[in-house]
GROMACS .gro file of C-alpha atoms in nm:
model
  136
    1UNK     CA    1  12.581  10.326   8.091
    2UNK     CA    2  12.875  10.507   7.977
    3UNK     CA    3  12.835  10.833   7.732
    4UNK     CA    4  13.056  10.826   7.418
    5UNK     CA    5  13.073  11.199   7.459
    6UNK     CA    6  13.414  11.382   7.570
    7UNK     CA    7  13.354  11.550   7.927
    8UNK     CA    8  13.498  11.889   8.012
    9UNK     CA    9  13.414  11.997   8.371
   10UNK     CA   10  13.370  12.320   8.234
   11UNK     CA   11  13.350  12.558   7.903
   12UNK     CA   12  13.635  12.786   7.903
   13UNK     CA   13  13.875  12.994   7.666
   14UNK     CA   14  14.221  12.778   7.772
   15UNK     CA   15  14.027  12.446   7.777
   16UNK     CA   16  14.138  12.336   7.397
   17UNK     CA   17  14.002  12.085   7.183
   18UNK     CA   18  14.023  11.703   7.172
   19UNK     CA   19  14.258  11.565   6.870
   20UNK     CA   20  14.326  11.200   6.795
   21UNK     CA   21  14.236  11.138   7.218
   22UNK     CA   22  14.455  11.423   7.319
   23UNK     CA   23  14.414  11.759   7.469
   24UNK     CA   24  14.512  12.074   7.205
   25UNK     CA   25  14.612  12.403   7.308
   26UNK     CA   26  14.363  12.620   7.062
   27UNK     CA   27  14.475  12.963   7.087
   28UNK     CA   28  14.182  13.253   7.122
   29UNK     CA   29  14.313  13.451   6.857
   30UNK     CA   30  14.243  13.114   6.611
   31UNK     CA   31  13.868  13.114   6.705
   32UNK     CA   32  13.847  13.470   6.694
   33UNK     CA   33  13.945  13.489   6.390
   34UNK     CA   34  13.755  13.187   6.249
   35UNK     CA   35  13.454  13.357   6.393
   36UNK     CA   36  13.577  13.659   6.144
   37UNK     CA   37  13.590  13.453   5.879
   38UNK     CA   38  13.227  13.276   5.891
   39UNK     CA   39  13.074  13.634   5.951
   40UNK     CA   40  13.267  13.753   5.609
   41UNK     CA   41  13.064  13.502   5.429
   42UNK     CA   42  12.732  13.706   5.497
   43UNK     CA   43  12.585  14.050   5.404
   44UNK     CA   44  12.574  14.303   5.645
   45UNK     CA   45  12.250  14.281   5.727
   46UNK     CA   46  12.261  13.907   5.743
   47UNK     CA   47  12.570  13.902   5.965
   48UNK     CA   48  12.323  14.105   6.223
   49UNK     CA   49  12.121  13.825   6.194
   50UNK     CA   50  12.360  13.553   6.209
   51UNK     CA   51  12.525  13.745   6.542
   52UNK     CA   52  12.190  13.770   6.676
   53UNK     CA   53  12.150  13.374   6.670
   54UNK     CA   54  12.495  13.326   6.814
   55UNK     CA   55  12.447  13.535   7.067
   56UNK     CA   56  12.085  13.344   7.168
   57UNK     CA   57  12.285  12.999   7.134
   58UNK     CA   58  12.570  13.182   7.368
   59UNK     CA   59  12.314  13.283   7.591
   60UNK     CA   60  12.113  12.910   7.636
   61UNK     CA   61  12.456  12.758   7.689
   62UNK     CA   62  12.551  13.029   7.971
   63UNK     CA   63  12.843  13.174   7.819
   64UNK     CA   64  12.932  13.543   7.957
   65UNK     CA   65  12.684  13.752   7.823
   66UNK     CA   66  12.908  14.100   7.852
   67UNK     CA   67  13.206  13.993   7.607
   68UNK     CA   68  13.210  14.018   7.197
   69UNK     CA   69  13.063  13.672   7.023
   70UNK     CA   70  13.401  13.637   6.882
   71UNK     CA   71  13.579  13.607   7.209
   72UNK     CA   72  13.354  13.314   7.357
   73UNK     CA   73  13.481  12.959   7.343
   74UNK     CA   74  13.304  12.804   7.051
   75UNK     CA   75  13.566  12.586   7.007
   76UNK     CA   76  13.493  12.396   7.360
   77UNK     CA   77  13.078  12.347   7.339
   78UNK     CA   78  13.074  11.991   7.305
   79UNK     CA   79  12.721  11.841   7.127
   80UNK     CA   80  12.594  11.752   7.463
   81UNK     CA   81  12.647  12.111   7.518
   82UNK     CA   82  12.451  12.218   7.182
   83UNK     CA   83  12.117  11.941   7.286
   84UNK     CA   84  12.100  12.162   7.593
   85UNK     CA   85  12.101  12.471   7.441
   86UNK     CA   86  11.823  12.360   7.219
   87UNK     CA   87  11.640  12.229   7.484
   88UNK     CA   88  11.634  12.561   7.639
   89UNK     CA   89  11.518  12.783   7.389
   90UNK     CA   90  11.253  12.502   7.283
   91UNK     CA   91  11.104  12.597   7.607
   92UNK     CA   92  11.145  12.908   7.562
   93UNK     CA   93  10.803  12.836   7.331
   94UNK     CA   94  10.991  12.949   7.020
   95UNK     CA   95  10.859  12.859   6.698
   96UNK     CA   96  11.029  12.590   6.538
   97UNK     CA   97  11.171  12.763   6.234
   98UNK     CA   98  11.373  13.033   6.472
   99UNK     CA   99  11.521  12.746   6.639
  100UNK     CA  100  11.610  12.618   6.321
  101UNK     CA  101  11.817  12.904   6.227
  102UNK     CA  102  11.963  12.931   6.525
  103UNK     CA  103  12.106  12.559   6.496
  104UNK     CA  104  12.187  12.671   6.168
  105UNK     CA  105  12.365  12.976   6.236
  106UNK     CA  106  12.581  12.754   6.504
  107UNK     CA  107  12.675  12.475   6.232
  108UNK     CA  108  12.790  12.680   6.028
  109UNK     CA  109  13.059  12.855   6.280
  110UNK     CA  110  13.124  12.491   6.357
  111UNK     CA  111  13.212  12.384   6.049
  112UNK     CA  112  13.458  12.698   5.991
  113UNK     CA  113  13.611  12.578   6.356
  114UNK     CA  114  13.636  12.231   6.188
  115UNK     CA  115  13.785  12.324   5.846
  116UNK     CA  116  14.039  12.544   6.116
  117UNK     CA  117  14.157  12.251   6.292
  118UNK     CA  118  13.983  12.410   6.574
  119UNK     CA  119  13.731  12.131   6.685
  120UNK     CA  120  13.791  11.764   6.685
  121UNK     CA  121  13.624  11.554   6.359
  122UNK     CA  122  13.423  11.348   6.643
  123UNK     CA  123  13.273  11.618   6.799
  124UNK     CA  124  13.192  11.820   6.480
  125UNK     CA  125  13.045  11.521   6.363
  126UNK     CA  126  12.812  11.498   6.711
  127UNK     CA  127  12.744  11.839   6.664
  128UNK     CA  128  12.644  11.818   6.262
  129UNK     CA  129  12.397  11.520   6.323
  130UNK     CA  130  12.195  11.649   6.597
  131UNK     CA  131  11.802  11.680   6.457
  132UNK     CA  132  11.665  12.023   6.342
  133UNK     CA  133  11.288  12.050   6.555
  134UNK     CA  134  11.037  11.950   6.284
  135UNK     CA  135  10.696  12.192   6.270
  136UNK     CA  136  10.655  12.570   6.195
   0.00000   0.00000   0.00000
């Protein structure tokens, strides 16, 4: 059975995003400085928090660990991308609730992306109705 989902071979920062069925140039800069923006919506000590999740998210998807959060492709994880990531750190045995603000932390650079023109409606969409883990 075919998946619905967009493939990329793989995540990179030239790969663009998908609008109306064609491929967009999305410029680093733009998702640099969307990551900027969702950050300035935070305290300090909650952007440490918020960076923190990204970076764990970053991490499960196996995006280059030695470069600044803002500099990663965000703008190319597909939601196919995202279920894996949560896959990962649910067996990494964490409790539900840090998984959940993880995903949450993620969502909410996605929707900035979105709002940006930086990620396709479809795949924010994917990405925005993908379950939170239910427990603890």
């Amino acid at each position: 059975m075919k998946s619905n989902y967009p493939t990329r071979p793989e995540l990179s920062p030239n790969v663009g995003s998908i609008n109306e069925g064609r491929l967009v140039a999305v410029d680093a800069n733009d998702v640099g400085e969307a990551f900027d923006a969702f950050l300035d919506n935070f305290s300090k000590s909650s952007r440490v928090t918020i960076c923190y999740s990204l970076r764990r998210i970053a991490d499960s998807l196996g995006l280059q660990r030695d470069v600044h959060l803002r500099t990663l492709p965000w703008h190319s994880v597909t939601a196919v991308n995202f279920q894996g990531a949560i896959r990962t750190l649910s067996q990494e045995e964490l409790a539900p609730a840090t998984i959940r603000l993880y995903m949450h932390a993620y969502r909410g650079l996605v929707l900035t992306l979105f709002t940006r023109g930086l990620l396709p409606d479809r795949e924010y969409l994917r990405i925005k109705a993908i379950k939170l883990p239910k427990g603890q």
